[in-house]
Amino acid sequence: MSSTVPANSVGLVTPSVARFGEPLPLECGKTLPSYELIYETYGTLNSTRNNAILICHALSSDHHAAGYHSTNDKKPGWWETCIGPGKPIDTNKFFVVCSNNIGGCKGSTGPMSKNPQTGQPYGPDFPLVTVKDWVNTQARLANQLKIDCWQAVIGGSLGGMQAMQWSIDFPDRLKHCFIIAAAPHLSAQNIAFNEVARRAIITDPEFHEGHYYKYDTEPARGLMLARMLGHITYLSDDAMLAKFGRELKTSDYQFSYDVEFEVESYLRYQGEKFIGQFDANTYLLMTRALDYFDPAKNYNNDLSAALSMTKARFHIIAFTSDWRFSPARSREIVKALLDNNRDTSYAEITANHGHDAFLMDIPHYMDVFRANMNQLDLADHTADQSAETTHAPT
Amino acid sequence: MSSTVPANSVGLVTPSVARFGEPLPLECGKTLPSYELIYETYGTLNSTRNNAILICHALSSDHHAAGYHSTNDKKPGWWETCIGPGKPIDTNKFFVVCSNNIGGCKGSTGPMSKNPQTGQPYGPDFPLVTVKDWVNTQARLANQLKIDCWQAVIGGSLGGMQAMQWSIDFPDRLKHCFIIAAAPHLSAQNIAFNEVARRAIITDPEFHEGHYYKYDTEPARGLMLARMLGHITYLSDDAMLAKFGRELKTSDYQFSYDVEFEVESYLRYQGEKFIGQFDANTYLLMTRALDYFDPAKNYNNDLSAALSMTKARFHIIAFTSDWRFSPARSREIVKALLDNNRDTSYAEITANHGHDAFLMDIPHYMDVFRANMNQLDLADHTADQSAETTHAPT
């Protein structure tokens, strides 16, 4: 292995693709006739198949959660800090699975995929999928992998929402549920930011009502603005102060609209980097899935009722400076779980990194994450295997 | 007077225009050869000319601070809640002046005005003006109106920054300084939001590098996005929750990118309303003036030093839920004033309206504002008139 790959990494990884020929009914009322999921795995599934962990990804990430695709890769997977040998999600112990959500643009079926009915990319005709739909596709992937029950389903941000949905929809198919830097639903302000991002994309003249592939173009300006705005909400005011303050690119004001302040330079870089790396239709779809997520909605807006059928042990983690999904939002989840007497741990990590903290190597966070992961008891399951087989895949 | 004009309004008002032929040197190094200021006045200047109050406006407002232009007007001036007979800024007692800032688009010289050198609109060639430049133009207006010394200079948000600059640049020309919902400079996050708004405008294909007037168009999409984003920062998360929550336009999700949530409807309405009402070049310029405001910059980033030459009595007001310019930012100003032993009052108003609170009829706010305004002592000035005449206009 090249020297670029650190020893505590899962190392070189290759994605797999799972094909699903059975039609998938969606929450929106439409049906996806067939689909593919691209996924990666790290570690080894044990003989009792009880050490599997599902990682759910957030808005703009994908199935590449850890390791490297080649020794030339400059960056590892998006959650390299947490997944690997000896890390909180310890690949010496667990078999870790992470798939790209449908509707995505990194290899699973989505707007860029060919619509079998037309032979052209789906584009805007790809149905609006939801967190619940994603969980269904992940359950089918578990069936293919012959994983009856996840030892844990884990996610941050939109990924945490998928973990929560798992606990509601498949209570017998996960032992532990990790909901990190998430919320039981988006606030009006959260939706408002998503709406501005979507309007930026949709009103871009290069959007062509979502059919931009046909014109060999993309709504690059809109996507750039959406990403810039996203980054503001990922960082706290304090983190921005610490990172950029009012630092200037040059020695004094230039009196122009070019980059004057370091923070402008950072945002433009992030926005421009996103162009060509991410699909605008997917960005629309992912933000809408966020807006729609609201498990309490079908329970008269009673989150406690929504969580009443859950069986998992819950681990909720929030970050003090996260203003996208603040600790107060996580506490709503904790309260609803305690209403149901669920086994629940809650940690509020002091961190000034904002929402992005969930991706970062923060000692208190890593310690708490590791301590919670140590609660996962593979031995119990083995001893109780005869009972366990009653939890057949649905 | 029509029944549409309430009795406690200043009633029907007509703007005036002041012309300034003397070139105005600007902070950016350029010079404006001549300019006009449109302004309104309410109340009557007394014989000792010591009851004049200057109102400074914020980002998107103008000289029309109170009253109605016609009996058909649906809305009065932007600060009708605070200006009028018997109101905190009592027009029975004070002579109130409010001008549109240069660089504006409501009648004062700005990007839409004719550049005397070309005969065409200035457009992007209009110089980037600063808070300090605005204060200079307002001082010249005071000279024309033969107002040696304002009884008070008052502003909220960007207007509060102008009031602060007045206290620094013309310490002998104001008795009281009201800095409401403001900050001593923008944070990195504040600048970041401005930058996204500017990129939205500048990257709009209809922007034509600022020369859109020539093409009989405007960067409407960009301006709309900028305004939508602005509105998110004007409202608190709590205010949005109270106002919209997750209320839907229809009975259930429609699974589309059309308006689903009430908050989306509100933002689109605000964004679309702004188009045609405000000039994009002015929006760029106003946000840049905000970015640049930083009186401590020339004092080694020491705000106390920047305020050391001030003589006014200060009244600082902040609102608990304002996350654009939070109370913590106002306290920075208060602290720097106290370092200089300045006569300073500070009120933190409990209000869940966010930054917009400074425009609203909030009883505690109105009471504090009125109480502070009652400190303005016109009699003192009259008694001291011989001394006062030494403060000649500059």
XYZ file of N, CA, C and O in Angstrom, chain A residues 160-267:
432
model
N -28.711 11.154 9.834
C -29.340 10.878 11.133
C -30.846 10.720 10.999
O -31.482 9.934 11.716
N -31.415 11.456 10.076
C -32.860 11.343 9.835
C -33.194 9.964 9.255
O -34.222 9.373 9.604
N -32.314 9.456 8.389
C -32.526 8.109 7.861
C -32.424 7.070 8.985
O -33.218 6.126 9.050
N -31.450 7.274 9.883
C -31.321 6.343 11.019
C -32.606 6.353 11.851
O -33.115 5.295 12.247
N -33.134 7.542 12.089
C -34.375 7.636 12.870
C -35.517 6.926 12.159
O -36.306 6.190 12.777
N -35.613 7.127 10.846
C -36.679 6.488 10.071
C -36.548 4.966 10.115
O -37.562 4.252 10.184
N -35.321 4.463 10.086
C -35.082 3.026 10.239
C -35.698 2.510 11.531
O -36.366 1.464 11.551
N -35.474 3.239 12.610
C -35.954 2.783 13.926
C -37.472 2.723 13.968
O -38.051 1.935 14.709
N -38.108 3.563 13.160
C -39.578 3.621 13.117
C -40.131 2.543 12.176
O -41.078 1.831 12.513
N -39.527 2.426 10.979
C -40.095 1.567 9.942
C -39.688 0.096 10.083
O -40.424 -0.790 9.652
N -38.503 -0.147 10.633
C -38.005 -1.529 10.771
C -37.483 -1.752 12.188
O -36.298 -2.022 12.380
N -38.355 -1.638 13.168
C -37.893 -1.669 14.571
C -37.110 -2.940 14.915
O -36.260 -2.897 15.806
N -37.382 -4.042 14.210
C -36.703 -5.307 14.534
C -35.413 -5.496 13.755
O -34.759 -6.525 13.912
N -35.078 -4.545 12.917
C -33.921 -4.753 12.045
C -32.714 -3.892 12.404
O -31.787 -3.763 11.624
N -32.743 -3.257 13.567
C -31.536 -2.574 14.061
C -31.507 -2.628 15.582
O -32.548 -2.545 16.229
N -30.293 -2.848 16.117
C -30.124 -2.901 17.573
C -29.868 -1.516 18.153
O -30.321 -1.191 19.242
N -29.081 -0.739 17.418
C -28.704 0.598 17.888
C -28.947 1.619 16.795
O -28.776 1.319 15.609
N -29.311 2.802 17.210
C -29.606 3.883 16.274
C -28.835 5.129 16.706
O -29.038 5.618 17.818
N -27.958 5.603 15.828
C -27.159 6.804 16.118
C -27.677 7.974 15.280
O -27.597 7.930 14.042
N -28.171 8.993 15.962
C -28.725 10.166 15.277
C -27.860 11.362 15.669
O -27.942 11.867 16.784
N -27.039 11.814 14.739
C -26.013 12.811 15.045
C -26.302 14.112 14.298
O -26.554 14.094 13.087
N -26.268 15.223 15.018
C -26.434 16.554 14.394
C -27.662 16.594 13.484
O -27.599 17.060 12.351
N -28.779 16.098 13.998
C -29.991 16.031 13.178
C -31.147 16.756 13.876
O -30.942 17.482 14.862
N -32.329 16.574 13.367
C -33.527 17.217 13.912
C -34.719 16.348 13.548
O -34.669 15.611 12.562
N -35.804 16.435 14.318
C -36.986 15.610 14.011
C -37.726 16.109 12.763
O -38.525 15.375 12.205
N -37.460 17.340 12.367
C -37.979 17.889 11.110
C -37.311 19.232 10.898
O -36.746 19.806 11.839
N -37.374 19.752 9.684
C -36.774 21.056 9.413
C -37.647 22.183 9.964
O -38.876 22.098 9.924
N -36.996 23.216 10.455
C -37.706 24.421 10.883
C -38.053 25.249 9.648
O -37.545 25.003 8.548
N -38.895 26.254 9.848
C -39.222 27.174 8.743
C -37.946 27.815 8.200
O -37.797 27.990 6.987
N -37.017 28.140 9.086
C -35.765 28.759 8.625
C -34.952 27.776 7.780
O -34.394 28.150 6.743
N -34.877 26.524 8.234
C -34.178 25.500 7.437
C -34.789 25.387 6.044
O -34.081 25.334 5.041
N -36.106 25.326 5.983
C -36.794 25.221 4.691
C -36.515 26.463 3.849
O -36.295 26.378 2.638
N -36.489 27.606 4.508
C -36.253 28.874 3.798
C -34.895 28.852 3.098
O -34.788 29.233 1.927
N -33.866 28.399 3.783
C -32.543 28.308 3.147
C -32.586 27.342 1.957
O -32.024 27.635 0.895
N -33.248 26.202 2.136
C -33.371 25.255 1.021
C -34.095 25.880 -0.160
O -33.729 25.658 -1.321
N -35.120 26.652 0.138
C -35.912 27.273 -0.918
C -35.071 28.272 -1.726
O -35.149 28.295 -2.962
N -34.248 29.058 -1.048
C -33.381 30.003 -1.766
C -32.410 29.223 -2.655
O -32.198 29.573 -3.825
N -31.855 28.146 -2.117
C -30.929 27.317 -2.908
C -31.640 26.756 -4.141
O -31.102 26.782 -5.249
N -32.853 26.262 -3.948
C -33.589 25.689 -5.088
C -33.947 26.754 -6.117
O -33.849 26.530 -7.321
N -34.370 27.938 -5.632
C -34.708 29.005 -6.587
C -33.475 29.417 -7.369
O -33.571 29.777 -8.546
N -32.311 29.398 -6.723
C -31.066 29.748 -7.424
C -30.853 28.789 -8.591
O -30.490 29.204 -9.695
N -31.096 27.509 -8.361
C -30.902 26.500 -9.416
C -31.997 26.600 -10.473
O -31.725 26.651 -11.675
N -33.243 26.645 -10.014
C -34.376 26.564 -10.947
C -34.482 27.808 -11.822
O -34.882 27.724 -12.983
N -34.109 28.972 -11.277
C -34.214 30.205 -12.082
C -32.967 30.438 -12.931
O -32.933 31.396 -13.709
N -31.965 29.584 -12.801
C -30.783 29.700 -13.662
C -31.206 29.371 -15.096
O -31.796 28.310 -15.346
N -30.933 30.272 -16.041
C -31.373 30.020 -17.435
C -30.826 28.709 -18.003
O -31.409 28.160 -18.940
N -29.744 28.203 -17.450
C -29.185 26.937 -17.944
C -29.886 25.721 -17.339
O -29.485 24.582 -17.591
N -30.905 25.936 -16.541
C -31.601 24.810 -15.913
C -32.517 24.085 -16.909
O -32.684 22.865 -16.836
N -33.103 24.820 -17.816
C -33.974 24.246 -18.846
C -35.016 23.299 -18.247
O -35.188 22.177 -18.715
N -35.647 23.747 -17.199
C -36.660 22.942 -16.495
C -36.142 21.554 -16.121
O -36.907 20.576 -16.114
N -34.872 21.477 -15.830
C -34.287 20.217 -15.379
C -33.727 19.354 -16.492
O -33.041 18.366 -16.244
N -33.977 19.760 -17.745
C -33.528 18.973 -18.903
C -32.183 19.465 -19.429
O -31.928 19.395 -20.629
N -31.341 19.981 -18.559
C -30.087 20.611 -19.020
C -29.120 19.611 -19.631
O -28.268 20.001 -20.425
N -29.234 18.335 -19.297
C -28.317 17.329 -19.900
C -28.435 17.352 -21.428
O -27.448 17.255 -22.141
N -29.668 17.467 -21.872
C -29.967 17.516 -23.309
C -29.182 18.605 -24.008
O -28.856 18.506 -25.186
N -28.996 19.721 -23.296
C -28.344 20.895 -23.889
C -26.845 20.910 -23.571
O -26.178 21.897 -23.807
N -26.395 19.792 -23.000
C -24.989 19.664 -22.650
C -24.513 20.833 -21.776
O -23.441 21.393 -21.983
N -25.348 21.205 -20.832
C -24.995 22.307 -19.931
C -25.462 21.939 -18.526
O -25.926 20.817 -18.286
N -25.303 22.848 -17.595
C -25.845 22.662 -16.248
C -26.065 24.035 -15.630
O -25.427 25.007 -16.029
N -26.963 24.128 -14.657
C -27.194 25.425 -14.008
C -26.076 25.709 -13.004
O -26.282 25.709 -11.783
N -24.898 25.980 -13.552
C -23.691 26.083 -12.727
C -23.769 27.240 -11.730
O -23.372 27.103 -10.574
N -24.293 28.373 -12.202
C -24.381 29.543 -11.312
C -25.289 29.248 -10.127
O -24.976 29.572 -8.983
N -26.436 28.636 -10.420
C -27.385 28.332 -9.364
C -26.813 27.331 -8.372
O -26.960 27.489 -7.160
N -26.155 26.321 -8.908
C -25.571 25.295 -8.046
C -24.476 25.901 -7.162
O -24.373 25.594 -5.970
N -23.703 26.804 -7.738
C -22.652 27.491 -6.986
C -23.247 28.309 -5.833
O -22.795 28.232 -4.684
N -24.302 29.052 -6.133
C -24.946 29.865 -5.089
C -25.515 28.976 -3.996
O -25.389 29.269 -2.801
N -26.149 27.875 -4.405
C -26.732 26.943 -3.432
C -25.650 26.413 -2.501
O -25.835 26.327 -1.282
N -24.512 26.070 -3.070
C -23.423 25.512 -2.275
C -22.820 26.557 -1.336
O -22.488 26.261 -0.193
N -22.659 27.783 -1.842
C -22.130 28.863 -0.997
C -23.040 29.062 0.211
O -22.576 29.172 1.356
N -24.325 29.113 -0.067
C -25.298 29.311 1.005
C -25.245 28.147 1.984
O -25.267 28.344 3.206
N -25.167 26.920 1.430
C -25.046 25.746 2.289
C -23.874 25.888 3.244
O -24.021 25.673 4.450
N -22.745 26.300 2.714
C -21.556 26.400 3.557
C -21.721 27.402 4.697
O -21.158 27.221 5.765
N -22.479 28.463 4.456
C -22.720 29.412 5.556
C -23.449 28.699 6.696
O -23.140 28.895 7.864
N -24.409 27.845 6.322
C -25.189 27.175 7.375
C -24.430 26.003 8.005
O -24.833 25.499 9.042
N -23.363 25.544 7.360
C -22.587 24.444 7.938
C -21.595 24.942 8.987
O -21.164 24.185 9.850
N -21.207 26.203 8.842
C -20.227 26.773 9.770
C -20.940 27.673 10.778
O -21.891 28.354 10.427
N -20.451 27.705 11.992
C -21.014 28.647 12.958
C -20.414 30.025 12.715
O -19.377 30.174 12.067
N -21.091 31.034 13.269
C -20.573 32.402 13.238
C -19.183 32.429 13.886
O -18.237 33.024 13.350
N -19.052 31.735 15.021
C -17.764 31.675 15.735
C -16.689 30.990 14.900
O -15.536 31.418 14.880
N -17.070 29.908 14.235
C -16.091 29.189 13.405
C -15.620 30.084 12.271
O -14.430 30.107 11.940
N -16.552 30.840 11.693
C -16.185 31.771 10.616
C -15.274 32.869 11.145
O -14.336 33.287 10.466
N -15.587 33.330 12.343
C -14.741 34.357 12.973
C -13.333 33.811 13.170
O -12.339 34.449 12.808
N -13.257 32.590 13.728
C -11.946 31.987 14.006
C -11.188 31.723 12.703
O -9.976 31.920 12.621
N -11.922 31.280 11.672
C -11.295 30.860 10.426
C -10.901 32.059 9.555
O -9.847 32.048 8.930
N -11.777 33.075 9.528
C -11.579 34.176 8.572
C -11.576 35.567 9.217
O -10.889 36.451 8.744
N -12.379 35.751 10.257
C -12.547 37.087 10.815
C -12.878 38.072 9.712
O -13.673 37.783 8.827
N -12.227 39.222 9.724
C -12.385 40.210 8.647
C -11.094 40.304 7.842
O -10.794 41.344 7.237
N -10.337 39.210 7.831
C -9.061 39.196 7.105
C -9.271 39.542 5.633
O -10.178 39.030 4.993
N -8.405 40.378 5.123
C -8.476 40.799 3.723
C -7.504 39.988 2.875
O -6.491 39.499 3.373
N -7.825 39.863 1.590
C -6.918 39.184 0.653
C -5.688 40.046 0.371
O -4.606 39.538 0.104
N -5.896 41.364 0.376
C -4.777 42.287 0.132
C -4.630 43.180 1.360
O -5.345 43.010 2.346
N -3.733 44.154 1.283
C -3.426 44.928 2.489
C -4.534 45.900 2.877
O -4.628 46.289 4.031
N -5.369 46.296 1.914
C -6.433 47.239 2.252
C -7.598 47.075 1.278
O -7.493 46.360 0.294
N -8.707 47.747 1.586
C -9.876 47.693 0.712
C -9.497 48.100 -0.713
O -8.778 49.080 -0.914
N -10.023 47.362 -1.679
C -9.786 47.684 -3.089
C -10.987 48.398 -3.721
O -10.931 48.814 -4.863
N -12.074 48.503 -2.966
C -13.309 49.135 -3.442
C -13.784 48.511 -4.749
O -13.839 49.149 -5.802
N -14.083 47.247 -4.662
C -14.634 46.523 -5.805
C -15.491 45.372 -5.285
O -15.541 45.122 -4.077
N -16.133 44.675 -6.226
C -16.919 43.497 -5.840
C -16.132 42.210 -6.047
O -16.677 41.113 -5.943
N -14.854 42.341 -6.368
C -14.003 41.155 -6.391
C -13.770 40.697 -4.955
O -14.207 41.343 -4.005
N -13.071 39.612 -4.817
C -12.789 39.095 -3.479
C -11.975 40.113 -2.681
O -10.888 40.505 -3.097
N -12.533 40.556 -1.567
C -11.829 41.472 -0.666
C -11.472 40.728 0.622
O -10.379 40.826 1.136
N -12.474 39.986 1.130
C -12.330 39.321 2.419
C -12.045 37.832 2.211
O -12.553 37.227 1.274
N -11.278 37.258 3.109
C -10.940 35.832 3.020
C -12.194 34.960 2.977
O -12.228 33.946 2.290
N -13.214 35.364 3.720
C -14.435 34.548 3.756
C -15.090 34.493 2.370
O -15.671 33.462 1.990
N -14.958 35.560 1.598
C -15.501 35.557 0.235
C -14.726 34.563 -0.633
O -15.303 33.827 -1.428
N -13.419 34.568 -0.457
C -12.565 33.671 -1.218
C -12.930 32.211 -0.928
O -13.078 31.394 -1.838
N -13.124 31.906 0.347
C -13.490 30.549 0.764
C -14.817 30.122 0.137
O -14.926 29.034 -0.450
N -15.812 30.995 0.219
C -17.139 30.645 -0.302
C -17.110 30.459 -1.814
O -17.714 29.534 -2.345
